[in-house]
Amino acid sequence: MSKPFSVYVHVPFCKARCGYCDFNTYVADFGLGANPASYDSSVAIEIERARSKVGAREVQTVFFGGGTPTLLSAATLGRILQKLRRSFPFAPGAEITTEANPETVTEQSISALAQAGFTRISFGMQSALPHVLATLERTHRPQIVPQVVQWAKEAGLEVSLDLIYGTPGETIADWEESLHTAVQMQPDHLSCYSLVIEGGTKMAGQLRRGKISPVDPDEQADKYKLADQLLSRAGYRWYEISNWARPRRGEEGVVATLLQNACKHNLAYWRDWDWWGFGPGAHSHLGPKRFWNIKHPLAYANALRAGKPVVAEDETVVGETKRLEKIMLGIRLAEGISLTEVDASGAKRAYQWGWLESAAYGAGRVVATLQGRLMADSLTLELLGKKQ
């Protein structure tokens, strides 16, 4: 209860399911409480349950993810946010974000989101190239992105763009064009994620049948280096392996993770805060306990209305597992972790290999260099004291 507290709201609906997606999302209408029109009624019940279990904990951040949260109307998203505000105290200046597909918003809906209390919007841009979007089976037109970004800025919202690199058929030049296009829109924040083809996805089937080529890890590394170079040159600073933020005036000397434009909600995950995840399949984390909900939207909605539990499973994270996670998540951040929390011999080897920043290491902290970020999994094992 001493940790900061955040809220995640999962919206499991999409117009179409992208070929690479392995999230808990659906394109069907499952009826009352399990469709975009009435989904808020289900979430409201779970909010009441959470309030009775955790009390009046102050909410630091709220994040609506999916799926496509903006398939729900701005009014519906606003009702969920209002229910949260009535149930929990919100910290002054609480960050409130929604993800959005660029094709699912209008100037009016974005304005309505701002009026409802949202402070931030994260657009799934993914790429500026039509052929890359087609391979990913993204349904938005790339030319609409600058327009929705402008609408969001005019509404007073902070703007983040999500990009994906490593799509089969995407060249280095394609990726560079996407980065330049994104930077020209001057978002406050950029996320650049490496494509991972997960088993069970449509793209995994295409890979098995030889319809697409496997992801080349060396090319992925080159694209990551290019992203770091171009974004740094454009004035963005990395604060987490896959995330860069544009400093505000007067922030030149602050630690990267203290940047005001950093996504504070995602920092909650990396810093091991407590959070409650609402919605089907959503995960929650309270102290050492983790639990996650029933995945299917209709089963989730029916259980809530019947007064039954919606938690599918839970686990307690302690001991070596806890230590692994602390190191694995800590080295993702530009603030790093204390040298006292890692294996000294492993840290020394990693430093000698050029995986750790010299100044931070000398000051008793472990902060990954660019090469260290590329070797994050191996670096984690070294810091755990597990020689490879």
Tab-separated table of C-alpha atoms in Angstrom:
chain	number	residue	atom	x	y	z
A	1	MET	CA	0.000	0.000	0.000
A	2	SER	CA	3.026	2.270	0.292
A	3	LYS	CA	3.718	2.084	-3.438
A	4	PRO	CA	2.192	4.520	-5.941
A	5	PHE	CA	-0.983	3.223	-7.596
A	6	SER	CA	-2.008	3.232	-11.270
A	7	VAL	CA	-4.955	2.023	-13.318
A	8	TYR	CA	-5.087	0.206	-16.648
A	9	VAL	CA	-8.351	-0.212	-18.589
A	10	HIS	CA	-8.337	-2.853	-21.308
A	11	VAL	CA	-10.696	-2.320	-24.242
A	12	PRO	CA	-10.748	-5.626	-26.155
A	13	PHE	CA	-12.408	-4.480	-29.398
A	14	CYS	CA	-10.947	-3.853	-32.865
A	15	LYS	CA	-12.398	-3.282	-36.323
A	16	ALA	CA	-9.952	-5.859	-37.698
A	17	ARG	CA	-7.279	-8.053	-36.167
A	18	CYS	CA	-3.761	-7.265	-37.393
A	19	GLY	CA	-1.671	-10.191	-38.548
A	20	TYR	CA	1.044	-9.690	-35.921
A	21	CYS	CA	-1.309	-9.103	-32.967
A	22	ASP	CA	-1.425	-11.592	-30.081
A	23	PHE	CA	-3.286	-9.282	-27.674
A	24	ASN	CA	-6.649	-10.161	-26.167
A	25	THR	CA	-8.762	-8.482	-28.868
A	26	TYR	CA	-11.953	-9.336	-30.764
A	27	VAL	CA	-13.899	-8.068	-33.777
A	28	ALA	CA	-17.255	-9.628	-32.807
A	29	ASP	CA	-20.174	-8.094	-30.895
A	30	PHE	CA	-20.893	-10.326	-27.888
A	31	GLY	CA	-23.923	-8.443	-26.607
A	32	LEU	CA	-24.746	-6.653	-23.357
A	33	GLY	CA	-21.664	-5.602	-21.427
A	34	ALA	CA	-19.386	-7.158	-24.027
A	35	ASN	CA	-19.607	-4.761	-26.947
A	36	PRO	CA	-18.410	-1.174	-27.501
A	37	ALA	CA	-21.843	0.341	-26.803
A	38	SER	CA	-22.292	-1.189	-23.334
A	39	TYR	CA	-18.776	-2.182	-22.258
A	40	ASP	CA	-18.558	0.658	-19.720
A	41	SER	CA	-21.318	-0.968	-17.661
A	42	SER	CA	-19.124	-4.036	-17.100
A	43	VAL	CA	-16.029	-2.061	-16.225
A	44	ALA	CA	-18.080	0.021	-13.763
A	45	ILE	CA	-18.917	-3.116	-11.765
A	46	GLU	CA	-15.266	-4.144	-11.582
A	47	ILE	CA	-14.296	-0.630	-10.496
A	48	GLU	CA	-16.700	-0.932	-7.555
A	49	ARG	CA	-15.123	-4.267	-6.608
A	50	ALA	CA	-11.622	-2.819	-6.788
A	51	ARG	CA	-12.588	0.136	-4.606
A	52	SER	CA	-13.877	-2.219	-1.914
A	53	LYS	CA	-10.596	-4.188	-1.993
A	54	VAL	CA	-7.906	-1.514	-2.191
A	55	GLY	CA	-9.675	1.434	-0.575
A	56	ALA	CA	-9.206	5.073	-1.494
A	57	ARG	CA	-5.745	4.757	-3.030
A	58	GLU	CA	-4.628	7.824	-4.947
A	59	VAL	CA	-4.399	7.203	-8.699
A	60	GLN	CA	-1.225	8.522	-10.318
A	61	THR	CA	-1.848	7.416	-13.910
A	62	VAL	CA	-4.610	5.896	-16.020
A	63	PHE	CA	-4.035	4.141	-19.345
A	64	PHE	CA	-6.727	2.906	-21.735
A	65	GLY	CA	-5.204	0.249	-24.002
A	66	GLY	CA	-6.412	-2.495	-26.268
A	67	GLY	CA	-7.530	-3.399	-28.721
A	68	THR	CA	-8.689	-0.031	-29.904
A	69	PRO	CA	-10.059	2.064	-27.024
A	70	THR	CA	-11.346	4.706	-29.432
A	71	LEU	CA	-13.821	2.234	-30.911
A	72	LEU	CA	-15.728	3.268	-27.808
A	73	SER	CA	-17.234	6.720	-28.147
A	74	ALA	CA	-15.561	9.615	-26.372
A	75	ALA	CA	-18.649	9.783	-24.150
A	76	THR	CA	-18.285	6.106	-23.167
A	77	LEU	CA	-14.574	6.490	-22.403
A	78	GLY	CA	-15.460	9.594	-20.417
A	79	ARG	CA	-18.025	7.651	-18.350
A	80	ILE	CA	-15.416	5.055	-17.409
A	81	LEU	CA	-12.986	7.802	-16.427
A	82	GLN	CA	-15.710	9.567	-14.427
A	83	LYS	CA	-16.504	6.312	-12.610
A	84	LEU	CA	-12.831	5.967	-11.690
A	85	ARG	CA	-12.753	9.548	-10.410
A	86	ARG	CA	-15.827	8.956	-8.257
A	87	SER	CA	-14.284	5.769	-6.847
A	88	PHE	CA	-10.673	6.838	-6.246
A	89	PRO	CA	-8.919	10.108	-5.477
A	90	PHE	CA	-6.729	11.274	-8.362
A	91	ALA	CA	-3.305	12.814	-7.812
A	92	PRO	CA	-2.961	16.448	-8.934
A	93	GLY	CA	-1.884	16.417	-12.571
A	94	ALA	CA	-2.582	12.694	-12.979
A	95	GLU	CA	-1.595	11.428	-16.427
A	96	ILE	CA	-4.580	9.986	-18.326
A	97	THR	CA	-3.809	8.326	-21.653
A	98	THR	CA	-5.747	6.524	-24.336
A	99	GLU	CA	-4.378	4.606	-27.280
A	100	ALA	CA	-6.032	5.329	-30.621
A	101	ASN	CA	-6.087	4.049	-34.171
A	102	PRO	CA	-5.833	7.182	-36.356
A	103	GLU	CA	-8.926	6.168	-38.360
A	104	THR	CA	-11.154	5.924	-35.268
A	105	VAL	CA	-10.983	9.557	-34.154
A	106	THR	CA	-12.303	12.881	-35.426
A	107	GLU	CA	-11.536	16.449	-34.465
A	108	GLN	CA	-14.735	16.429	-32.406
A	109	SER	CA	-14.024	13.144	-30.615
A	110	ILE	CA	-10.491	14.215	-29.718
A	111	SER	CA	-11.821	17.484	-28.328
A	112	ALA	CA	-14.407	15.505	-26.325
A	113	LEU	CA	-11.658	13.277	-24.882
A	114	ALA	CA	-9.768	16.346	-23.691
A	115	GLN	CA	-12.928	17.793	-22.159
A	116	ALA	CA	-13.563	14.472	-20.395
A	117	GLY	CA	-10.200	14.745	-18.650
A	118	PHE	CA	-7.766	12.840	-20.858
A	119	THR	CA	-4.342	14.457	-20.943
A	120	ARG	CA	-2.528	12.298	-23.458
A	121	ILE	CA	-3.180	10.256	-26.618
A	122	SER	CA	-0.990	7.572	-28.171
A	123	PHE	CA	-1.554	6.996	-31.884
A	124	GLY	CA	-0.653	3.665	-33.478
A	125	MET	CA	1.248	4.999	-36.491
A	126	GLN	CA	3.509	1.918	-36.888
A	127	SER	CA	4.928	3.039	-40.282
A	128	ALA	CA	4.707	5.800	-42.864
A	129	LEU	CA	4.920	3.314	-45.732
A	130	PRO	CA	1.715	1.821	-47.208
A	131	HIS	CA	3.389	-1.474	-48.128
A	132	VAL	CA	4.668	-1.941	-44.558
A	133	LEU	CA	1.233	-1.181	-43.106
A	134	ALA	CA	-0.266	-3.666	-45.569
A	135	THR	CA	2.080	-6.431	-44.381
A	136	LEU	CA	1.153	-5.634	-40.778
A	137	GLU	CA	-2.518	-5.525	-41.852
A	138	ARG	CA	-2.959	-2.109	-40.305
A	139	THR	CA	-6.148	-0.473	-41.524
A	140	HIS	CA	-5.299	3.239	-41.289
A	141	ARG	CA	-4.068	5.498	-44.071
A	142	PRO	CA	-0.613	6.929	-43.309
A	143	GLN	CA	-1.577	10.364	-44.652
A	144	ILE	CA	-4.205	10.815	-41.938
A	145	VAL	CA	-1.693	10.674	-39.076
A	146	PRO	CA	-0.407	14.280	-39.327
A	147	GLN	CA	-4.006	15.508	-39.258
A	148	VAL	CA	-5.003	13.625	-36.106
A	149	VAL	CA	-1.764	14.674	-34.403
A	150	GLN	CA	-2.599	18.301	-35.161
A	151	TRP	CA	-6.138	17.888	-33.819
A	152	ALA	CA	-4.759	16.392	-30.594
A	153	LYS	CA	-2.288	19.247	-30.128
A	154	GLU	CA	-5.018	21.825	-30.727
A	155	ALA	CA	-7.126	20.088	-28.062
A	156	GLY	CA	-4.263	20.487	-25.584
A	157	LEU	CA	-3.332	16.800	-25.406
A	158	GLU	CA	0.195	15.438	-25.213
A	159	VAL	CA	0.898	13.244	-28.233
A	160	SER	CA	2.785	9.976	-28.544
A	161	LEU	CA	3.391	7.962	-31.716
A	162	ASP	CA	3.962	4.193	-31.734
A	163	LEU	CA	6.237	2.787	-34.444
A	164	ILE	CA	7.177	-0.804	-35.310
A	165	TYR	CA	10.415	-1.770	-37.020
A	166	GLY	CA	11.444	-5.069	-38.583
A	167	THR	CA	8.327	-5.838	-40.620
A	168	PRO	CA	9.131	-8.363	-43.379
A	169	GLY	CA	9.850	-6.386	-46.536
A	170	GLU	CA	10.716	-3.177	-44.683
A	171	THR	CA	14.111	-1.819	-45.748
A	172	ILE	CA	16.455	0.375	-43.737
A	173	ALA	CA	15.422	3.245	-46.034
A	174	ASP	CA	11.733	2.536	-45.285
A	175	TRP	CA	12.393	2.667	-41.556
A	176	GLU	CA	14.381	5.876	-41.911
A	177	GLU	CA	11.487	7.466	-43.811
A	178	SER	CA	9.048	6.456	-41.062
A	179	LEU	CA	11.285	8.004	-38.422
A	180	HIS	CA	11.694	11.249	-40.367
A	181	THR	CA	7.942	11.427	-40.978
A	182	ALA	CA	7.213	10.904	-37.287
A	183	VAL	CA	9.741	13.521	-36.157
A	184	GLN	CA	8.312	16.086	-38.574
A	185	MET	CA	5.016	15.880	-36.670
A	186	GLN	CA	6.884	16.894	-33.491
A	187	PRO	CA	5.142	14.529	-31.052
A	188	ASP	CA	6.012	14.805	-27.388
A	189	HIS	CA	6.902	11.120	-27.200
A	190	LEU	CA	7.870	8.250	-29.498
A	191	SER	CA	7.830	4.495	-28.923
A	192	CYS	CA	9.782	2.264	-31.311
A	193	TYR	CA	9.078	-1.432	-30.899
A	194	SER	CA	10.838	-4.326	-32.582
A	195	LEU	CA	8.428	-6.656	-34.353
A	196	VAL	CA	8.180	-10.043	-32.684
A	197	ILE	CA	6.233	-12.699	-34.574
A	198	GLU	CA	4.396	-14.532	-31.818
A	199	GLY	CA	3.204	-18.113	-32.188
A	200	GLY	CA	-0.484	-18.468	-32.944
A	201	THR	CA	-0.740	-15.200	-34.880
A	202	LYS	CA	-1.659	-14.985	-38.544
A	203	MET	CA	1.830	-13.723	-39.294
A	204	ALA	CA	3.338	-16.809	-37.626
A	205	GLY	CA	1.319	-18.941	-40.023
A	206	GLN	CA	2.539	-16.883	-42.968
A	207	LEU	CA	6.105	-17.427	-41.767
A	208	ARG	CA	5.612	-21.199	-41.530
A	209	ARG	CA	4.225	-21.296	-45.071
A	210	GLY	CA	7.072	-19.204	-46.429
A	211	LYS	CA	4.821	-16.270	-47.315
A	212	ILE	CA	7.045	-13.847	-45.388
A	213	SER	CA	10.677	-13.860	-44.331
A	214	PRO	CA	11.780	-14.295	-40.712
A	215	VAL	CA	12.872	-11.257	-38.720
A	216	ASP	CA	16.626	-10.655	-39.117
A	217	PRO	CA	18.087	-9.829	-35.663
A	218	ASP	CA	21.124	-8.056	-37.153
A	219	GLU	CA	18.862	-5.822	-39.244
A	220	GLN	CA	16.717	-5.203	-36.180
A	221	ALA	CA	19.809	-4.025	-34.317
A	222	ASP	CA	20.761	-1.699	-37.176
A	223	LYS	CA	17.247	-0.235	-37.191
A	224	TYR	CA	17.358	0.312	-33.439
A	225	LYS	CA	20.686	2.111	-33.736
A	226	LEU	CA	19.256	4.260	-36.525
A	227	ALA	CA	16.235	5.150	-34.381
A	228	ASP	CA	18.430	6.149	-31.452
A	229	GLN	CA	20.674	8.222	-33.705
A	230	LEU	CA	17.909	10.057	-35.568
A	231	LEU	CA	15.723	10.669	-32.538
A	232	SER	CA	18.667	11.915	-30.467
A	233	ARG	CA	19.629	14.246	-33.300
A	234	ALA	CA	16.043	15.527	-33.380
A	235	GLY	CA	16.199	16.419	-29.689
A	236	TYR	CA	14.530	13.350	-28.158
A	237	ARG	CA	16.100	11.501	-25.243
A	238	TRP	CA	15.802	7.808	-24.539
A	239	TYR	CA	14.451	7.035	-21.090
A	240	GLU	CA	13.518	3.381	-21.649
A	241	ILE	CA	14.864	0.937	-24.211
A	242	SER	CA	11.957	1.436	-26.616
A	243	ASN	CA	10.881	4.956	-25.649
A	244	TRP	CA	12.071	8.495	-26.301
A	245	ALA	CA	10.635	11.810	-25.053
A	246	ARG	CA	11.170	15.405	-26.087
A	247	PRO	CA	12.460	17.485	-23.153
A	248	ARG	CA	10.411	20.492	-22.122
A	249	ARG	CA	12.010	23.865	-21.499
A	250	GLY	CA	14.332	23.751	-18.507
A	251	GLU	CA	14.762	19.953	-18.524
A	252	GLU	CA	18.215	19.830	-20.116
A	253	GLY	CA	19.904	18.611	-16.944
A	254	VAL	CA	17.312	16.229	-15.509
A	255	VAL	CA	17.621	12.457	-15.369
A	256	ALA	CA	16.014	11.048	-18.518
A	257	THR	CA	13.287	9.170	-16.653
A	258	LEU	CA	12.175	12.403	-14.979
A	259	LEU	CA	11.283	13.983	-18.325
A	260	GLN	CA	7.782	15.418	-18.142
A	261	ASN	CA	6.964	13.988	-21.573
A	262	ALA	CA	7.907	10.445	-20.538
A	263	CYS	CA	4.965	8.051	-20.296
A	264	LYS	CA	4.509	7.975	-16.535
A	265	HIS	CA	2.087	5.059	-16.735
A	266	ASN	CA	4.617	2.781	-18.373
A	267	LEU	CA	7.200	3.894	-15.842
A	268	ALA	CA	4.817	2.478	-13.236
A	269	TYR	CA	5.378	-0.995	-14.721
A	270	TRP	CA	9.145	-0.659	-14.960
A	271	ARG	CA	9.421	0.777	-11.454
A	272	ASP	CA	7.255	-1.936	-9.911
A	273	TRP	CA	4.358	0.233	-8.750
A	274	ASP	CA	0.991	-1.255	-7.863
A	275	TRP	CA	-1.752	-1.192	-10.482
A	276	TRP	CA	-5.216	-2.565	-11.118
A	277	GLY	CA	-6.067	-3.772	-14.609
A	278	PHE	CA	-9.761	-3.567	-15.522
A	279	GLY	CA	-11.311	-5.568	-18.336
A	280	PRO	CA	-11.113	-9.090	-19.814
A	281	GLY	CA	-7.607	-10.523	-19.661
A	282	ALA	CA	-6.259	-7.469	-17.810
A	283	HIS	CA	-3.429	-8.046	-15.328
A	284	SER	CA	-3.150	-6.460	-11.883
A	285	HIS	CA	-0.211	-6.131	-9.503
A	286	LEU	CA	-0.573	-5.412	-5.785
A	287	GLY	CA	2.554	-5.922	-3.695
A	288	PRO	CA	3.928	-9.421	-4.355
A	289	LYS	CA	0.564	-10.631	-5.689
A	290	ARG	CA	-0.387	-10.682	-9.370
A	291	PHE	CA	-3.698	-11.737	-10.834
A	292	TRP	CA	-5.398	-11.611	-14.196
A	293	ASN	CA	-8.962	-11.679	-15.411
A	294	ILE	CA	-11.022	-14.060	-17.518
A	295	LYS	CA	-10.054	-13.420	-21.125
A	296	HIS	CA	-13.309	-13.631	-23.072
A	297	PRO	CA	-15.395	-10.411	-22.973
A	298	LEU	CA	-18.747	-12.193	-22.658
A	299	ALA	CA	-17.540	-14.540	-19.906
A	300	TYR	CA	-16.096	-11.490	-18.106
A	301	ALA	CA	-19.335	-9.493	-18.431
A	302	ASN	CA	-21.562	-12.411	-17.393
A	303	ALA	CA	-19.451	-13.175	-14.318
A	304	LEU	CA	-19.630	-9.556	-13.172
A	305	ARG	CA	-23.406	-9.442	-13.548
A	306	ALA	CA	-23.792	-12.731	-11.707
A	307	GLY	CA	-21.667	-11.495	-8.810
A	308	LYS	CA	-18.987	-14.087	-9.534
A	309	PRO	CA	-15.182	-13.587	-9.485
A	310	VAL	CA	-13.539	-12.503	-12.730
A	311	VAL	CA	-9.982	-13.394	-11.680
A	312	ALA	CA	-8.772	-16.359	-13.717
A	313	GLU	CA	-5.430	-17.001	-11.981
A	314	ASP	CA	-2.945	-15.413	-9.610
A	315	GLU	CA	0.659	-15.766	-8.522
A	316	THR	CA	2.994	-14.457	-5.838
A	317	VAL	CA	6.321	-13.075	-7.026
A	318	VAL	CA	9.120	-13.390	-4.472
A	319	GLY	CA	12.730	-14.489	-4.135
A	320	GLU	CA	14.860	-15.060	-7.211
A	321	THR	CA	11.986	-14.325	-9.574
A	322	LYS	CA	11.531	-10.934	-7.939
A	323	ARG	CA	15.262	-10.207	-8.207
A	324	LEU	CA	15.291	-11.202	-11.878
A	325	GLU	CA	12.428	-8.865	-12.659
A	326	LYS	CA	13.956	-5.962	-10.747
A	327	ILE	CA	17.190	-6.224	-12.729
A	328	MET	CA	15.517	-6.979	-16.071
A	329	LEU	CA	13.182	-3.982	-15.777
A	330	GLY	CA	15.705	-1.679	-14.125
A	331	ILE	CA	18.273	-1.877	-16.897
A	332	ARG	CA	15.618	-0.904	-19.425
A	333	LEU	CA	15.596	2.564	-17.871
A	334	ALA	CA	18.057	5.394	-18.428
A	335	GLU	CA	18.167	5.858	-14.639
A	336	GLY	CA	19.376	2.265	-14.265
A	337	ILE	CA	19.705	0.550	-10.902
A	338	SER	CA	22.139	0.596	-8.005
A	339	LEU	CA	25.339	-1.422	-8.354
A	340	THR	CA	24.581	-2.898	-4.914
A	341	GLU	CA	21.569	-4.732	-6.371
A	342	VAL	CA	23.505	-6.740	-8.978
A	343	ASP	CA	26.302	-9.273	-9.081
A	344	ALA	CA	29.547	-7.271	-8.853
A	345	SER	CA	31.601	-9.650	-11.011
A	346	GLY	CA	28.960	-9.739	-13.719
A	347	ALA	CA	28.686	-5.961	-13.687
A	348	LYS	CA	32.456	-5.663	-14.004
A	349	ARG	CA	32.488	-7.934	-17.053
A	350	ALA	CA	29.611	-6.032	-18.619
A	351	TYR	CA	31.442	-2.755	-18.006
A	352	GLN	CA	34.609	-4.113	-19.615
A	353	TRP	CA	32.602	-5.186	-22.657
A	354	GLY	CA	31.226	-1.687	-23.074
A	355	TRP	CA	27.679	-2.534	-22.016
A	356	LEU	CA	27.548	-0.063	-19.093
A	357	GLU	CA	27.941	3.715	-18.984
A	358	SER	CA	31.291	4.736	-17.472
A	359	ALA	CA	30.105	7.752	-15.485
A	360	ALA	CA	27.174	5.898	-13.953
A	361	TYR	CA	29.321	2.843	-13.155
A	362	GLY	CA	31.839	5.052	-11.400
A	363	ALA	CA	29.010	6.577	-9.366
A	364	GLY	CA	27.736	3.174	-8.273
A	365	ARG	CA	24.905	2.769	-10.767
A	366	VAL	CA	24.273	0.351	-13.613
A	367	VAL	CA	23.074	2.118	-16.769
A	368	ALA	CA	23.154	0.410	-20.152
A	369	THR	CA	25.040	1.880	-23.102
A	370	LEU	CA	23.568	1.632	-26.592
A	371	GLN	CA	25.386	-1.689	-27.006
A	372	GLY	CA	24.138	-2.787	-23.599
A	373	ARG	CA	20.560	-2.032	-24.613
A	374	LEU	CA	21.002	-4.200	-27.686
A	375	MET	CA	22.311	-6.984	-25.427
A	376	ALA	CA	19.666	-6.504	-22.715
A	377	ASP	CA	18.890	-10.201	-22.211
A	378	SER	CA	22.552	-11.140	-21.914
A	379	LEU	CA	23.215	-8.126	-19.727
A	380	THR	CA	20.452	-9.228	-17.368
A	381	LEU	CA	22.035	-12.648	-16.972
A	382	GLU	CA	25.439	-11.114	-16.257
A	383	LEU	CA	23.990	-8.825	-13.599
A	384	LEU	CA	22.257	-11.803	-12.036
A	385	GLY	CA	25.613	-13.529	-11.766
A	386	LYS	CA	24.780	-16.215	-14.296
A	387	LYS	CA	27.791	-16.555	-16.593
A	388	GLN	CA	26.929	-17.329	-20.198
